[in-house]
């Protein structure tokens, strides 16, 4: 398959690269150190159209497709994986379920603001929607009397929500009883505002990586929400999570590919300047081999991401296997490459003055997310062919 980028895609990548280098790079280390989310930069990305890039113009988006969007994620993550991850969560964890399964009313209330970037969204990793893990929302029970309409009460804690401290609303998946056979828990998807009664947002600080992405726990205590805030049918949350996971995975792989490229670029630049035994260390065979491995890892990760994104653009849905391969490879490749980059820098790689130690910490965070994402529960295949975007 030919993965040659179009002129429009090359323009998108160049614009994202300029923005990352000119507007993000200089503050990335200090924001990481202070664990601060850069909302101004996020709004600047929205003004450039990045928040609505993959969605069609008919829906208010920029029509750049998912290939165009992963190009943006790579370039941002090459400089600041935290900001790249925040945009990834905004589009894949929040906008994707709303665009694909939201009702007309829900789309008018929430999706337009996500596409425009006037509000920030985030959500739960689809891979955590499983009865076998504690990383889930808890229980949603029907309201009884005193309710003017059928609604729900949310109770429980959803841990480690990326963007939790800064998002204006979240997509969460909650238990809504058992299947008809009574053997499997059923989940439903909801959109919940940050000012939802009974919701307490607990910031997660002193993290290893993705420190300026604004992670938090969401604690719900008798949080009443209306039926209108449900996405899809009751009990459809597991299926929505499974379908979303395929897109989520290759999007996260794009973040990992950007980290790997950033580490490779930094190591190469340093190796050309640093001299030892009368010549740049880049000319020493051991270092040259590491630099070649890093470049190979970044390129291979990138191609796997492009393949998965191209499939969603052309077929209307992401492919589980393609996306799974992209994330599995890119997450591990970024971890290996960043360790090699620190090694190339030697003692300087151990210092916060240089970005490679941040790249290594961010790579580990993505690698951990990979483990969670691969835990998506197996669901029976639906009849009627493949799913396409836009079905409510």
mmCIF file of C-alpha atoms in Angstrom, residues 102-274:
data_model
loop_
_atom_site.group_PDB
_atom_site.id
_atom_site.type_symbol
_atom_site.label_atom_id
_atom_site.label_comp_id
_atom_site.label_asym_id
_atom_site.label_seq_id
_atom_site.Cartn_x
_atom_site.Cartn_y
_atom_site.Cartn_z
ATOM 1 C CA UNK A 102 -24.098 10.652 20.191
ATOM 2 C CA UNK A 103 -27.679 11.750 19.585
ATOM 3 C CA UNK A 104 -28.418 14.940 17.706
ATOM 4 C CA UNK A 105 -29.029 16.769 20.967
ATOM 5 C CA UNK A 106 -25.812 15.479 22.521
ATOM 6 C CA UNK A 107 -23.806 16.475 19.474
ATOM 7 C CA UNK A 108 -25.260 19.978 19.523
ATOM 8 C CA UNK A 109 -24.540 20.340 23.241
ATOM 9 C CA UNK A 110 -21.040 18.869 23.325
ATOM 10 C CA UNK A 111 -19.492 17.810 20.017
ATOM 11 C CA UNK A 112 -19.464 21.220 18.341
ATOM 12 C CA UNK A 113 -17.569 22.696 21.298
ATOM 13 C CA UNK A 114 -15.024 19.862 21.082
ATOM 14 C CA UNK A 115 -14.477 20.346 17.371
ATOM 15 C CA UNK A 116 -14.125 24.117 17.803
ATOM 16 C CA UNK A 117 -11.875 23.621 20.813
ATOM 17 C CA UNK A 118 -13.917 26.067 22.898
ATOM 18 C CA UNK A 119 -14.291 23.285 25.481
ATOM 19 C CA UNK A 120 -11.819 20.545 26.338
ATOM 20 C CA UNK A 121 -12.910 16.943 26.596
ATOM 21 C CA UNK A 122 -11.383 13.752 27.918
ATOM 22 C CA UNK A 123 -12.545 10.322 28.926
ATOM 23 C CA UNK A 124 -11.880 6.875 30.246
ATOM 24 C CA UNK A 125 -9.468 4.544 28.492
ATOM 25 C CA UNK A 126 -11.708 1.998 26.730
ATOM 26 C CA UNK A 127 -9.422 -0.801 27.882
ATOM 27 C CA UNK A 128 -10.404 -0.165 31.494
ATOM 28 C CA UNK A 129 -14.064 -0.941 30.826
ATOM 29 C CA UNK A 130 -14.023 -4.448 32.259
ATOM 30 C CA UNK A 131 -15.320 -6.217 35.333
ATOM 31 C CA UNK A 132 -11.850 -7.633 35.914
ATOM 32 C CA UNK A 133 -10.214 -4.285 36.664
ATOM 33 C CA UNK A 134 -10.703 -1.699 39.386
ATOM 34 C CA UNK A 135 -10.198 1.088 36.841
ATOM 35 C CA UNK A 136 -13.866 1.639 36.143
ATOM 36 C CA UNK A 137 -16.554 4.047 37.175
ATOM 37 C CA UNK A 138 -18.501 1.884 39.602
ATOM 38 C CA UNK A 139 -22.277 1.573 39.437
ATOM 39 C CA UNK A 140 -24.980 3.577 37.673
ATOM 40 C CA UNK A 141 -28.457 2.835 39.061
ATOM 41 C CA UNK A 142 -31.832 4.004 37.852
ATOM 42 C CA UNK A 143 -33.461 6.806 39.812
ATOM 43 C CA UNK A 144 -36.740 5.944 41.502
ATOM 44 C CA UNK A 145 -39.397 8.454 42.536
ATOM 45 C CA UNK A 146 -38.967 12.217 42.572
ATOM 46 C CA UNK A 147 -37.415 12.133 39.075
ATOM 47 C CA UNK A 148 -39.188 13.983 36.313
ATOM 48 C CA UNK A 149 -37.550 11.750 33.759
ATOM 49 C CA UNK A 150 -35.664 8.497 33.751
ATOM 50 C CA UNK A 151 -32.077 9.077 34.797
ATOM 51 C CA UNK A 152 -29.095 7.618 36.590
ATOM 52 C CA UNK A 153 -27.071 7.918 39.765
ATOM 53 C CA UNK A 154 -23.306 7.487 39.441
ATOM 54 C CA UNK A 155 -21.272 6.147 42.322
ATOM 55 C CA UNK A 156 -17.619 5.159 42.369
ATOM 56 C CA UNK A 157 -14.170 6.326 41.368
ATOM 57 C CA UNK A 158 -12.585 6.398 37.937
ATOM 58 C CA UNK A 159 -8.839 6.585 38.429
ATOM 59 C CA UNK A 160 -6.087 8.107 36.324
ATOM 60 C CA UNK A 161 -8.105 10.100 33.795
ATOM 61 C CA UNK A 162 -5.716 11.920 31.497
ATOM 62 C CA UNK A 163 -6.740 15.560 31.242
ATOM 63 C CA UNK A 164 -8.975 15.143 34.265
ATOM 64 C CA UNK A 165 -7.861 18.386 35.911
ATOM 65 C CA UNK A 166 -8.523 20.512 32.851
ATOM 66 C CA UNK A 167 -11.339 18.919 30.824
ATOM 67 C CA UNK A 168 -14.726 20.613 30.794
ATOM 68 C CA UNK A 169 -16.510 17.272 30.466
ATOM 69 C CA UNK A 170 -15.756 13.556 30.308
ATOM 70 C CA UNK A 171 -16.919 10.412 28.551
ATOM 71 C CA UNK A 172 -17.251 7.680 31.153
ATOM 72 C CA UNK A 173 -18.469 4.077 31.103
ATOM 73 C CA UNK A 174 -20.552 2.832 34.031
ATOM 74 C CA UNK A 175 -22.091 -0.475 35.061
ATOM 75 C CA UNK A 176 -25.816 -0.625 34.384
ATOM 76 C CA UNK A 177 -26.633 -4.153 35.493
ATOM 77 C CA UNK A 178 -26.049 -7.622 34.060
ATOM 78 C CA UNK A 179 -26.678 -9.114 30.659
ATOM 79 C CA UNK A 180 -29.943 -10.969 30.056
ATOM 80 C CA UNK A 181 -28.166 -14.220 30.806
ATOM 81 C CA UNK A 182 -26.927 -12.671 34.034
ATOM 82 C CA UNK A 183 -23.346 -13.734 33.430
ATOM 83 C CA UNK A 184 -21.693 -10.547 32.138
ATOM 84 C CA UNK A 185 -21.757 -7.007 33.457
ATOM 85 C CA UNK A 186 -23.304 -4.482 31.120
ATOM 86 C CA UNK A 187 -21.915 -0.981 30.695
ATOM 87 C CA UNK A 188 -23.348 2.234 29.338
ATOM 88 C CA UNK A 189 -21.538 5.330 28.101
ATOM 89 C CA UNK A 190 -22.269 8.822 29.425
ATOM 90 C CA UNK A 191 -21.077 12.373 28.945
ATOM 91 C CA UNK A 192 -20.607 14.108 32.311
ATOM 92 C CA UNK A 193 -19.813 17.767 32.964
ATOM 93 C CA UNK A 194 -17.064 18.645 35.433
ATOM 94 C CA UNK A 195 -19.598 20.573 37.537
ATOM 95 C CA UNK A 196 -21.811 17.494 37.867
ATOM 96 C CA UNK A 197 -23.253 17.413 41.439
ATOM 97 C CA UNK A 198 -21.376 14.931 43.582
ATOM 98 C CA UNK A 199 -18.311 14.797 41.323
ATOM 99 C CA UNK A 200 -15.005 15.572 42.995
ATOM 100 C CA UNK A 201 -11.931 15.888 40.773
ATOM 101 C CA UNK A 202 -8.800 14.774 42.594
ATOM 102 C CA UNK A 203 -5.556 15.829 40.835
ATOM 103 C CA UNK A 204 -2.842 13.195 40.533
ATOM 104 C CA UNK A 205 0.551 14.799 41.168
ATOM 105 C CA UNK A 206 4.177 13.731 41.446
ATOM 106 C CA UNK A 207 3.872 11.484 38.396
ATOM 107 C CA UNK A 208 6.763 9.991 36.464
ATOM 108 C CA UNK A 209 5.678 10.970 32.955
ATOM 109 C CA UNK A 210 3.114 13.054 31.055
ATOM 110 C CA UNK A 211 3.317 15.381 34.025
ATOM 111 C CA UNK A 212 1.715 18.402 32.348
ATOM 112 C CA UNK A 213 -1.236 16.515 30.832
ATOM 113 C CA UNK A 214 -3.412 17.123 33.909
ATOM 114 C CA UNK A 215 -4.211 13.646 35.259
ATOM 115 C CA UNK A 216 -6.910 13.191 37.920
ATOM 116 C CA UNK A 217 -9.209 10.721 39.669
ATOM 117 C CA UNK A 218 -12.953 11.284 39.210
ATOM 118 C CA UNK A 219 -14.922 10.470 42.358
ATOM 119 C CA UNK A 220 -18.699 10.241 41.969
ATOM 120 C CA UNK A 221 -20.984 10.257 45.015
ATOM 121 C CA UNK A 222 -24.706 9.988 44.246
ATOM 122 C CA UNK A 223 -24.139 12.013 41.088
ATOM 123 C CA UNK A 224 -27.447 12.342 39.305
ATOM 124 C CA UNK A 225 -27.429 12.648 35.536
ATOM 125 C CA UNK A 226 -30.247 12.598 33.017
ATOM 126 C CA UNK A 227 -31.009 9.982 30.415
ATOM 127 C CA UNK A 228 -30.112 12.554 27.754
ATOM 128 C CA UNK A 229 -26.462 12.305 28.839
ATOM 129 C CA UNK A 230 -26.253 8.653 27.841
ATOM 130 C CA UNK A 231 -24.396 7.902 24.604
ATOM 131 C CA UNK A 232 -25.919 5.095 22.580
ATOM 132 C CA UNK A 233 -28.340 2.574 24.046
ATOM 133 C CA UNK A 234 -28.333 1.367 27.619
ATOM 134 C CA UNK A 235 -25.932 -1.545 27.875
ATOM 135 C CA UNK A 236 -24.104 -0.553 24.675
ATOM 136 C CA UNK A 237 -21.130 0.963 26.491
ATOM 137 C CA UNK A 238 -18.972 -2.163 26.219
ATOM 138 C CA UNK A 239 -19.461 -2.282 22.455
ATOM 139 C CA UNK A 240 -18.737 1.449 22.138
ATOM 140 C CA UNK A 241 -15.569 1.025 24.204
ATOM 141 C CA UNK A 242 -14.403 -1.878 22.063
ATOM 142 C CA UNK A 243 -14.909 0.018 18.818
ATOM 143 C CA UNK A 244 -13.354 3.187 20.229
ATOM 144 C CA UNK A 245 -10.334 1.228 21.437
ATOM 145 C CA UNK A 246 -9.143 0.497 17.908
ATOM 146 C CA UNK A 247 -8.921 4.218 17.139
ATOM 147 C CA UNK A 248 -7.578 5.059 20.601
ATOM 148 C CA UNK A 249 -4.696 2.609 20.180
ATOM 149 C CA UNK A 250 -3.205 3.906 16.960
ATOM 150 C CA UNK A 251 -3.723 7.484 18.182
ATOM 151 C CA UNK A 252 -1.681 6.682 21.271
ATOM 152 C CA UNK A 253 0.852 4.957 19.011
ATOM 153 C CA UNK A 254 1.233 8.279 17.174
ATOM 154 C CA UNK A 255 2.154 9.933 20.478
ATOM 155 C CA UNK A 256 4.734 7.181 21.067
ATOM 156 C CA UNK A 257 6.133 7.594 17.555
ATOM 157 C CA UNK A 258 6.545 11.317 18.189
ATOM 158 C CA UNK A 259 8.417 10.642 21.424
ATOM 159 C CA UNK A 260 10.721 8.199 19.613
ATOM 160 C CA UNK A 261 11.408 10.753 16.884
ATOM 161 C CA UNK A 262 12.076 13.510 19.394
ATOM 162 C CA UNK A 263 14.559 11.312 21.235
ATOM 163 C CA UNK A 264 16.269 10.308 17.984
ATOM 164 C CA UNK A 265 16.546 13.942 16.845
ATOM 165 C CA UNK A 266 17.988 15.081 20.178
ATOM 166 C CA UNK A 267 20.499 12.224 20.309
ATOM 167 C CA UNK A 268 21.682 12.824 16.746
ATOM 168 C CA UNK A 269 22.124 16.567 17.279
ATOM 169 C CA UNK A 270 24.110 15.976 20.469
ATOM 170 C CA UNK A 271 26.211 13.194 18.945
ATOM 171 C CA UNK A 272 27.264 15.482 16.093
ATOM 172 C CA UNK A 273 28.452 18.174 18.528
ATOM 173 C CA UNK A 274 30.033 16.072 21.274
#
